Coordinates of C-alpha atoms in Angstrom, one line a residue:
X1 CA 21.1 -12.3 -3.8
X2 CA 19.0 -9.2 -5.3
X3 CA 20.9 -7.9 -8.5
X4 CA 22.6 -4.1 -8.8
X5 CA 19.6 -2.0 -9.8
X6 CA 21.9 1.0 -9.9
X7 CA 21.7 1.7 -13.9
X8 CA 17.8 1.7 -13.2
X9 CA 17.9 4.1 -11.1
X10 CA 17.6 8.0 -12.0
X11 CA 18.2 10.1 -9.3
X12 CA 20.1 8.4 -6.6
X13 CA 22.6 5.7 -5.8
X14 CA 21.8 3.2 -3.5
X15 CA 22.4 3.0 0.1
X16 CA 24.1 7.1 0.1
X17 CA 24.5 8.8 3.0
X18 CA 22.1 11.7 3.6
X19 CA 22.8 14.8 5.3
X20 CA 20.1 16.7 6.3
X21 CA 18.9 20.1 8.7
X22 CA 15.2 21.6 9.0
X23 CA 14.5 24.6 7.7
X24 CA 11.5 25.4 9.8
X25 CA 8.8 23.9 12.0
X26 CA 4.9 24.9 11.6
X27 CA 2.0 22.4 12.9
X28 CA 3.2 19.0 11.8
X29 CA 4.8 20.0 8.4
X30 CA 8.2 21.5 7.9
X31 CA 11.1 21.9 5.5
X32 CA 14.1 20.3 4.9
X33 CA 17.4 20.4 2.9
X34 CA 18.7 17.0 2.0
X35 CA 22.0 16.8 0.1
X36 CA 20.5 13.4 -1.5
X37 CA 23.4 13.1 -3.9
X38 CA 26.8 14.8 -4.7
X39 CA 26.1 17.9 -6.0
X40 CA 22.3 17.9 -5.6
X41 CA 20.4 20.1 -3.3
X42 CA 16.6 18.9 -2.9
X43 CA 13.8 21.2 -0.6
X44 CA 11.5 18.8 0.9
X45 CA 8.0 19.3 2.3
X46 CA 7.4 16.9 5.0
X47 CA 4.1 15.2 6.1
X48 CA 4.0 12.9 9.4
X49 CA 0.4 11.2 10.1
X50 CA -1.0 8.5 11.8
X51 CA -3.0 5.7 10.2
X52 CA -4.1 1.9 10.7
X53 CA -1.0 -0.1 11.4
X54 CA 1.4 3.5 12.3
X55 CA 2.7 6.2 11.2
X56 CA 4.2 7.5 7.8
X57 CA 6.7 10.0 7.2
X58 CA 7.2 11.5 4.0
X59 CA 8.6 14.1 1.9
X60 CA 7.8 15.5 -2.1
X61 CA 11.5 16.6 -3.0
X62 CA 10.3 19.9 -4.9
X63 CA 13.9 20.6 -6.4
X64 CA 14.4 17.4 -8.5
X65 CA 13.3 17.3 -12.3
X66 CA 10.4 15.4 -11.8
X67 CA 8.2 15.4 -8.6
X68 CA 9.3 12.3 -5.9
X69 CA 8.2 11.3 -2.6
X70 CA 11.3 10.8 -0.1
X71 CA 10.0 8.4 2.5
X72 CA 11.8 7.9 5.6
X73 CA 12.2 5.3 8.0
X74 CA 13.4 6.7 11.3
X75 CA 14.8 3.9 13.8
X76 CA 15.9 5.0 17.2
X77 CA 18.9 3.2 18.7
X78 CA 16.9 2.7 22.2
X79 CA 14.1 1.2 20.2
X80 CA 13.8 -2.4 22.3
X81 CA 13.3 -4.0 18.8
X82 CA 15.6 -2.1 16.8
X83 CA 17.9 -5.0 15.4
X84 CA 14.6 -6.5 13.9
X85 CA 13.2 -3.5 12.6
X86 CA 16.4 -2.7 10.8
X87 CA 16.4 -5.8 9.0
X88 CA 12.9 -5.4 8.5
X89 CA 13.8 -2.0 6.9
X90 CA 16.5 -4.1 4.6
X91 CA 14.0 -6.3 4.0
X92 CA 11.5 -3.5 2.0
X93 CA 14.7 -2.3 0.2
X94 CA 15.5 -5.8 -0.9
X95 CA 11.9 -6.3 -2.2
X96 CA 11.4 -3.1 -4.0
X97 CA 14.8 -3.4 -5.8
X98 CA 13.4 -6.8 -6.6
X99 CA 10.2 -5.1 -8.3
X100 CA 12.6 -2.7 -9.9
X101 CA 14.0 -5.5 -11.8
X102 CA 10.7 -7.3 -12.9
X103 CA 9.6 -3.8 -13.8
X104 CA 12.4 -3.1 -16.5
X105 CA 11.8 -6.4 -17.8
X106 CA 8.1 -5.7 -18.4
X107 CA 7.5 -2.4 -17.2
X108 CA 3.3 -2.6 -18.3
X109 CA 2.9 -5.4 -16.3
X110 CA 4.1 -3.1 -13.1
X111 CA 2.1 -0.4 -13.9
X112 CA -0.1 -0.2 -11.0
X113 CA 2.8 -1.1 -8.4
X114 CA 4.9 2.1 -7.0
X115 CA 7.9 3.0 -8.6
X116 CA 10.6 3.3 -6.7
X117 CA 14.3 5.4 -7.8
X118 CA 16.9 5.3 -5.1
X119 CA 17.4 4.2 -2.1
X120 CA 20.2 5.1 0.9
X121 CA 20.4 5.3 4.4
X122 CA 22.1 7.3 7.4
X123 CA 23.6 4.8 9.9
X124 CA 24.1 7.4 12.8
X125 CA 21.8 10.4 12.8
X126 CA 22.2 12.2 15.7
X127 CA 19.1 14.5 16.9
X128 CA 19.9 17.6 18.0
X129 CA 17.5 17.3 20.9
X130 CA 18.1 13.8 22.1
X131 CA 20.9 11.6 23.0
X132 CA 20.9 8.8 21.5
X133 CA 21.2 8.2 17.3
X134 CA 19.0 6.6 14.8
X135 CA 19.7 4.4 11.6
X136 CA 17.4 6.2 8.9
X137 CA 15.9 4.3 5.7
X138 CA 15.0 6.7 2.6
X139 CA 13.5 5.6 -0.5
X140 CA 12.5 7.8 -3.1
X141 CA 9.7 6.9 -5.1
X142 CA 7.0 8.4 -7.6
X143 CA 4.9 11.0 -6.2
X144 CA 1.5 10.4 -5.4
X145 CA -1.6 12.7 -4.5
X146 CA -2.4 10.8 -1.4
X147 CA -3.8 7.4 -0.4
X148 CA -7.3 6.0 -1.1
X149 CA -8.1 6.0 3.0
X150 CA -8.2 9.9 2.9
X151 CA -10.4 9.4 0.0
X152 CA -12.5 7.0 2.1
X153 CA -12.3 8.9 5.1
X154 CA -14.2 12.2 2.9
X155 CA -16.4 10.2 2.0
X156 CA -15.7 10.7 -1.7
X157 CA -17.4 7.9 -2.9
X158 CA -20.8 9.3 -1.4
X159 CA -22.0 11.2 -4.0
X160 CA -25.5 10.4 -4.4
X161 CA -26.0 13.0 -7.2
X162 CA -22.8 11.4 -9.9
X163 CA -23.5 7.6 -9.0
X164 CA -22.5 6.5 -12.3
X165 CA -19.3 8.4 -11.7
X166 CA -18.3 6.4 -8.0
X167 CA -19.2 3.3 -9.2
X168 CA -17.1 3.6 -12.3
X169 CA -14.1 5.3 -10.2
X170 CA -14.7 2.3 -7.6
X171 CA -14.9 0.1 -10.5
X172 CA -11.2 1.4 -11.7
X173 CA -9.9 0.6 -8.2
X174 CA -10.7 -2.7 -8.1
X175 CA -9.3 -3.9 -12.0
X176 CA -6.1 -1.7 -11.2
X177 CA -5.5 -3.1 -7.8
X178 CA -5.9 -6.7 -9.2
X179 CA -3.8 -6.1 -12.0
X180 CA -0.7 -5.2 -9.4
X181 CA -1.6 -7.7 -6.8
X182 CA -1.5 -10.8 -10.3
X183 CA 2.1 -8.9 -11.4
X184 CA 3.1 -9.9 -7.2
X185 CA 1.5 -13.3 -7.5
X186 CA 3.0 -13.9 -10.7
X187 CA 6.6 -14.1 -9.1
X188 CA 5.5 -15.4 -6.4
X189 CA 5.2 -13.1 -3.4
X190 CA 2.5 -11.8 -1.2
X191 CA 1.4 -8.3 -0.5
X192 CA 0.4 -9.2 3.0
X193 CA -1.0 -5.7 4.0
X194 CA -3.2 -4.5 1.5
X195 CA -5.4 -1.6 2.4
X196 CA -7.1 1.7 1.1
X197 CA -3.7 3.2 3.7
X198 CA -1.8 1.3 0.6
X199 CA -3.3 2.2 -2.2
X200 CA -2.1 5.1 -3.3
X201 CA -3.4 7.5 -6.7
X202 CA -3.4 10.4 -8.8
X203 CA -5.9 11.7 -10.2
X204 CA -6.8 12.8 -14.0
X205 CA -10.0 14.6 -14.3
X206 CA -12.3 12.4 -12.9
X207 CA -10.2 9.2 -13.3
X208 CA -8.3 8.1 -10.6
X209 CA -4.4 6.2 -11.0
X210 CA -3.7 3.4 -7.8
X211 CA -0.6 2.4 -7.2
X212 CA -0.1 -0.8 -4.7
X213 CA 2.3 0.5 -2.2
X214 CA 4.2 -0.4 1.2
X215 CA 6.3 -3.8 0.7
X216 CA 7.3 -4.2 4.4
X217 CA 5.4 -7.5 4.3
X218 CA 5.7 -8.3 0.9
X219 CA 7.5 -11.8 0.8
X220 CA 7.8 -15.3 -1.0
X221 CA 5.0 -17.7 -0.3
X222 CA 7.5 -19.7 1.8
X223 CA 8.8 -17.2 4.0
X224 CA 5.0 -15.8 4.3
X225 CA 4.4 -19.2 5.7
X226 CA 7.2 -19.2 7.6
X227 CA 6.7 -16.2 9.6
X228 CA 3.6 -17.1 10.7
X229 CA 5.0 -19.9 13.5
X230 CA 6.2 -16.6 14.8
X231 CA 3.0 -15.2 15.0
X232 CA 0.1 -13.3 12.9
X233 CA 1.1 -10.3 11.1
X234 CA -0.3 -7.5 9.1
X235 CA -3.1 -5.1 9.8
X236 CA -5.3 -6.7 12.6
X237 CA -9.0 -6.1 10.6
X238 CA -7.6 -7.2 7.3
X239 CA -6.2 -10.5 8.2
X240 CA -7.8 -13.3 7.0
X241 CA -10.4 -15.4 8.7
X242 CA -8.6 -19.0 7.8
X243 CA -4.9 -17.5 8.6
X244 CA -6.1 -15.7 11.7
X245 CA -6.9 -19.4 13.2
X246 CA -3.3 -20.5 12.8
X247 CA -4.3 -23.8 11.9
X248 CA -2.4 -24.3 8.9
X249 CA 0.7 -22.4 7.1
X250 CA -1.3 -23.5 4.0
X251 CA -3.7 -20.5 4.8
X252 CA -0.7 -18.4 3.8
X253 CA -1.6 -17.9 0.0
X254 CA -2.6 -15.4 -2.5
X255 CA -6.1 -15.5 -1.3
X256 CA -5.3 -13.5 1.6
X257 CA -4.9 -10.5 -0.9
X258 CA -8.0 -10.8 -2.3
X259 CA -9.7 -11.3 1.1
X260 CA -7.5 -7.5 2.3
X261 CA -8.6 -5.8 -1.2
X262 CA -12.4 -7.0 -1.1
X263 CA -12.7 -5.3 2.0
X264 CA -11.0 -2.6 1.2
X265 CA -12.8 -2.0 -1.8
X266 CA -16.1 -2.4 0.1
X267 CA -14.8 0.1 2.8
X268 CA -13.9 2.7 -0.1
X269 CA -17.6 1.6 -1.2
X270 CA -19.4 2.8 2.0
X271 CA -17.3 5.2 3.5
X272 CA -16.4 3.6 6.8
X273 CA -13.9 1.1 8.1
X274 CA -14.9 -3.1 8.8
X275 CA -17.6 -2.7 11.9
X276 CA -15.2 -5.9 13.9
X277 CA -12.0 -3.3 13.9
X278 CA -10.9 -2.9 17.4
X279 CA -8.9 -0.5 19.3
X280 CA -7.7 -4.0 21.0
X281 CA -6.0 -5.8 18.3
X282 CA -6.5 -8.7 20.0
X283 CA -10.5 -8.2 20.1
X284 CA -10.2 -7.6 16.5
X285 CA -8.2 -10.7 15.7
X286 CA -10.9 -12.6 18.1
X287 CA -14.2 -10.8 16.0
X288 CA -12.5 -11.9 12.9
X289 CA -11.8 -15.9 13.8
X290 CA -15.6 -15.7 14.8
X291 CA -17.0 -14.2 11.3
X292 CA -19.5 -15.6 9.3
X293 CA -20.6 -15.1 5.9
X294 CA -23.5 -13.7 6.4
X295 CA -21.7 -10.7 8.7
X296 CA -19.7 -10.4 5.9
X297 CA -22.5 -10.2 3.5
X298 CA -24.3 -7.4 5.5
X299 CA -21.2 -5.4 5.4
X300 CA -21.6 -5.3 1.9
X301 CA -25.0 -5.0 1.5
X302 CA -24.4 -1.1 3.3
X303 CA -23.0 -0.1 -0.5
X304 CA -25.3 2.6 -1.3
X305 CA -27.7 1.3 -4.3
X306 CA -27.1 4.6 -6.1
X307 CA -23.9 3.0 -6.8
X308 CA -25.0 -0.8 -6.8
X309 CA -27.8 0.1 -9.4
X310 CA -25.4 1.3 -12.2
X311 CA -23.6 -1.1 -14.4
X312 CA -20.6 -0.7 -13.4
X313 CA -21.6 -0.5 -9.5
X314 CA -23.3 -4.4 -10.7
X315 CA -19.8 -5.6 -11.8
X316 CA -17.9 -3.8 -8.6
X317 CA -20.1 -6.0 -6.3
X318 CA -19.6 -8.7 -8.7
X319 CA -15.8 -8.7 -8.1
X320 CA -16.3 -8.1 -4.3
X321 CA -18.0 -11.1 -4.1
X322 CA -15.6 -13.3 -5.5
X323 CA -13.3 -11.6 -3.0
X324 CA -14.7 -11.5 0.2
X325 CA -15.7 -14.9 0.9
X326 CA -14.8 -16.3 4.2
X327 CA -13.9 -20.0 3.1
X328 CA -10.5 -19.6 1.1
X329 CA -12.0 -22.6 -1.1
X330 CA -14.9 -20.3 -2.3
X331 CA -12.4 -17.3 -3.2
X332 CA -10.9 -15.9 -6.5
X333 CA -7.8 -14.9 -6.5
X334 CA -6.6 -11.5 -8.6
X335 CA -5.8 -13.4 -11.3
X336 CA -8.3 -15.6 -11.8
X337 CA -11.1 -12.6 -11.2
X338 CA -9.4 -11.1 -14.4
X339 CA -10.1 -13.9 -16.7
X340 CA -13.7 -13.8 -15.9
X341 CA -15.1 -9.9 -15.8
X342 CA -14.8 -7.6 -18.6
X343 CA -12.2 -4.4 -18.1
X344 CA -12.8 -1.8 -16.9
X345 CA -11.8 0.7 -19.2
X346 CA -8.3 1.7 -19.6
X347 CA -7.0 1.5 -16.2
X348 CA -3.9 4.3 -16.8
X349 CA -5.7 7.4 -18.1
X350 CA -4.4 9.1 -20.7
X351 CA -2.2 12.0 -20.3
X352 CA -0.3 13.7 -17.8
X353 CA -1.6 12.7 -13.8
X354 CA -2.1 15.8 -11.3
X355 CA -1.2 15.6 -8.1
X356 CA -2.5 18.6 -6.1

C-alpha cells in the first residue's frame, strides 16, 4: 500500500475534484480556469500534441506561486478499454507518489526524475458537446521548457559551427539520464519507455536540465515480467531486441533502459529517429527481432564527427556503446556505466533554470 504523501505535497491535495470551463479556443491552445483547490483560482495555458506512442495534454498553471505543469488524462466512458486504462491511470499516480516518497528521503538522488505536487481527479466530467462523461486524471508537476524530441526534431544538436558545445550538451544528457534511470533501478523498478518524448529540460544558458518523465510503465521487475505473458509493451522502436522475441521474462531487466536511452541518445545525436521505426508497429517490432549489431553500429556511426572528434563527443559515444549493444550479456546498465566514465560536469547547473 503506497503511504499518504499529502504533507509533501505543496499545492494540492490528493485525488480533489476539479472544476473546470474554457476560457477561449485559438488553433490548438486555449485557456482554462481550474478551481484546483478551495479557494484557489489557477489560469492555465493548454498544449495538446501528438508524438511517438500518443498524445499529451498539458497545462502551465500561470496563477500559482511557482510555475507547474497540470497534465491531464482525459478517459472517455465509451472508450472500449476504459476500465484498464483507468487503472492504468491509478497505476502512474501510485508510482509517482512512490517517487515522492524516495525523493523526501534523498531528494539529490531524485534530482533528474520529475517532481511531482498533487494529484486529483474528476470522476464524471461531462462535455458540453458530447453525451457521454469521462473520468479525468490531473497531476501537477514541475514545469518544464519542453521535451528533448522537439529538441531533436530542430535539429539542435546540428550545429557544425559550436561542436564542442553539442557534444558537451549531449554529453550532459546522457550522465543526467543515467543518474535518474540508477535512482529507478535502485528500488527496483523499470522505466519501460524511455525516449527523447520523455526526457524532458530546462535550460540555463547553454546547459540544458533533463528530467526522466512519464511513469505509466514504470513498474517492479516482477510485475515488468509479468505483463509481458500479456503481450509486449512500450514504444514499438525502443523495445528491446532480446524482450521483443518473448523468449524469456528474464529479458525483462534494467538493460532494457539502457538499450531505450542509447538510442535515444544517438537519435538526439544525429537528428533523426531509429531508420527500422514503422508506421506498422508490427513491422517495427519484426525490423527489431531481426537486428544485428552491425545495423546498430551504422546507426551510430551517422553522429556527425564534428561532435565525435571533441572530447567530450569521444566519451558520449563511449557511453552509447556500452548501451546499445544488441546481446543484453554485452550491455552496461546505468549504474554500472557510472562507475566507469568520468562526470560530466555538474549535471544541475547552477542557478535559477528558464523555461521560455
Amino acid at each position: 500500500m503506497i503511504k499518504d504523501i499529502r504533507s509533501l505535497q505543496s499545492s494540492l491535495p490528493p485525488h480533489q475534484e476539479g472544476v473546470e470551463s474554457p476560457i477561449c479556443v485559438n488553433s490548438g491552445h486555449w485557456l482554462w480556469q481550474a478551481k484546483i483547490a478551495t479557494g484557489v483560482v489557477a489560469v492555465l495555458e493548454c498544449r495538446s500534441q501528438t508524438k511517438r506512442g500518443g498524445s499529451k495534454s498539458g497545462c502551465f498553471a500561470l496563477a500559482l506561486k511557482e510555475l507547474r505543469f497540470l497534465l491531464r488524462t482525459s478517459i472517455p466512458s465509451t472508450h472500449p478499454d476504459f476500465h484498464s486504462r483507468v487503472e492504468k491511470a491509478k497505476h502512474e499516480v501510485a508510482t509517482l507518489q512512490q517517487i515522492e516518497l524516495w525523493r523526501s528521503e534523498n531528494p539529490n538522488r531524485f534530482r533528474h526524475i520529475i517532481s511531482t505536487y498533487g494529484f486529483w481527479e474528476n470522476k464524471h466530467y461531462k462535455s458540453p458537446t458530447h453525451q457521454y462523461y469521462k473520468q479525468r486524471f490531473y497531476t501537477l508537476q514541475e514545469a518544464a521548457r519542453g521535451d528533448l524530441c522537439d529538441l531533436m526534431e530542430k535539429g539542435y544538436f546540428q550545429n557544425s559551427a559550436h561542436p564542442q558545445r553539442a557534444a558537451r550538451q549531449l554529453l550532459s544528457i546522457a550522465h543526467q539520464s543515467l543518474e535518474g534511470l540508477a535512482a529507478l533501478h535502485e528500488h527496483g523498478v523499470i522505466h519501460h519507455d524511455i525516449k527523447p518524448d520523455n526526457l524532458l529540460y530546462r535550460k540555463e544558458g547553454k546547459s540544458i536540465q533533463v528530467f526522466i518523465a512519464d511513469m505509466d510503465l514504470t513498474d517492479t521487475l516482477e510485475t515488468a515480467r509479468q505483463r509481458l505473458r500479456q503481450g509486449l509493451c512500450g514504444t514499438p522502436c525502443m523495445i528491446d531486441p532480446e524482450m521483443a522475441k518473448m523468449e524469456s521474462l528474464s529479458a525483462v531487466n534494467f538493460l532494457i533502459d539502457s538499450w531505450a536511452l542509447g538510442l535515444s541518445l544517438v537519435e538526439l545525436s544525429v537528428g533523426v529517429h531509429v531508420p527500422w521505426m514503422h508506421s506498422d508497429s508490427l513491422i517495427t517490432v519484426r525490423n527489431i527481432r531481426a537486428l544485428n549489431q552491425s545495423t546498430v553500429d551504422s546507426f551510430v556511426s551517422r553522429i556527425p564527427r564534428y561532435i565525435t572528434d571533441t572530447e567530450e563527443g569521444k566519451q558520449l559515444i563511449g557511453i552509447i556503446r556500452l548501451l546499445v549493444r544488441v546481446k543484453q550479456s554485452e550491455r552496461k546498465t546505468p549504474a554500472e556505466i557510472l562507475t566507469m566514465v568520468p562526470a560530466a560536469g555538474p549535471s544541475k547547473p547552477e542557478g535559477h533554470c528558464t523555461l521560455l
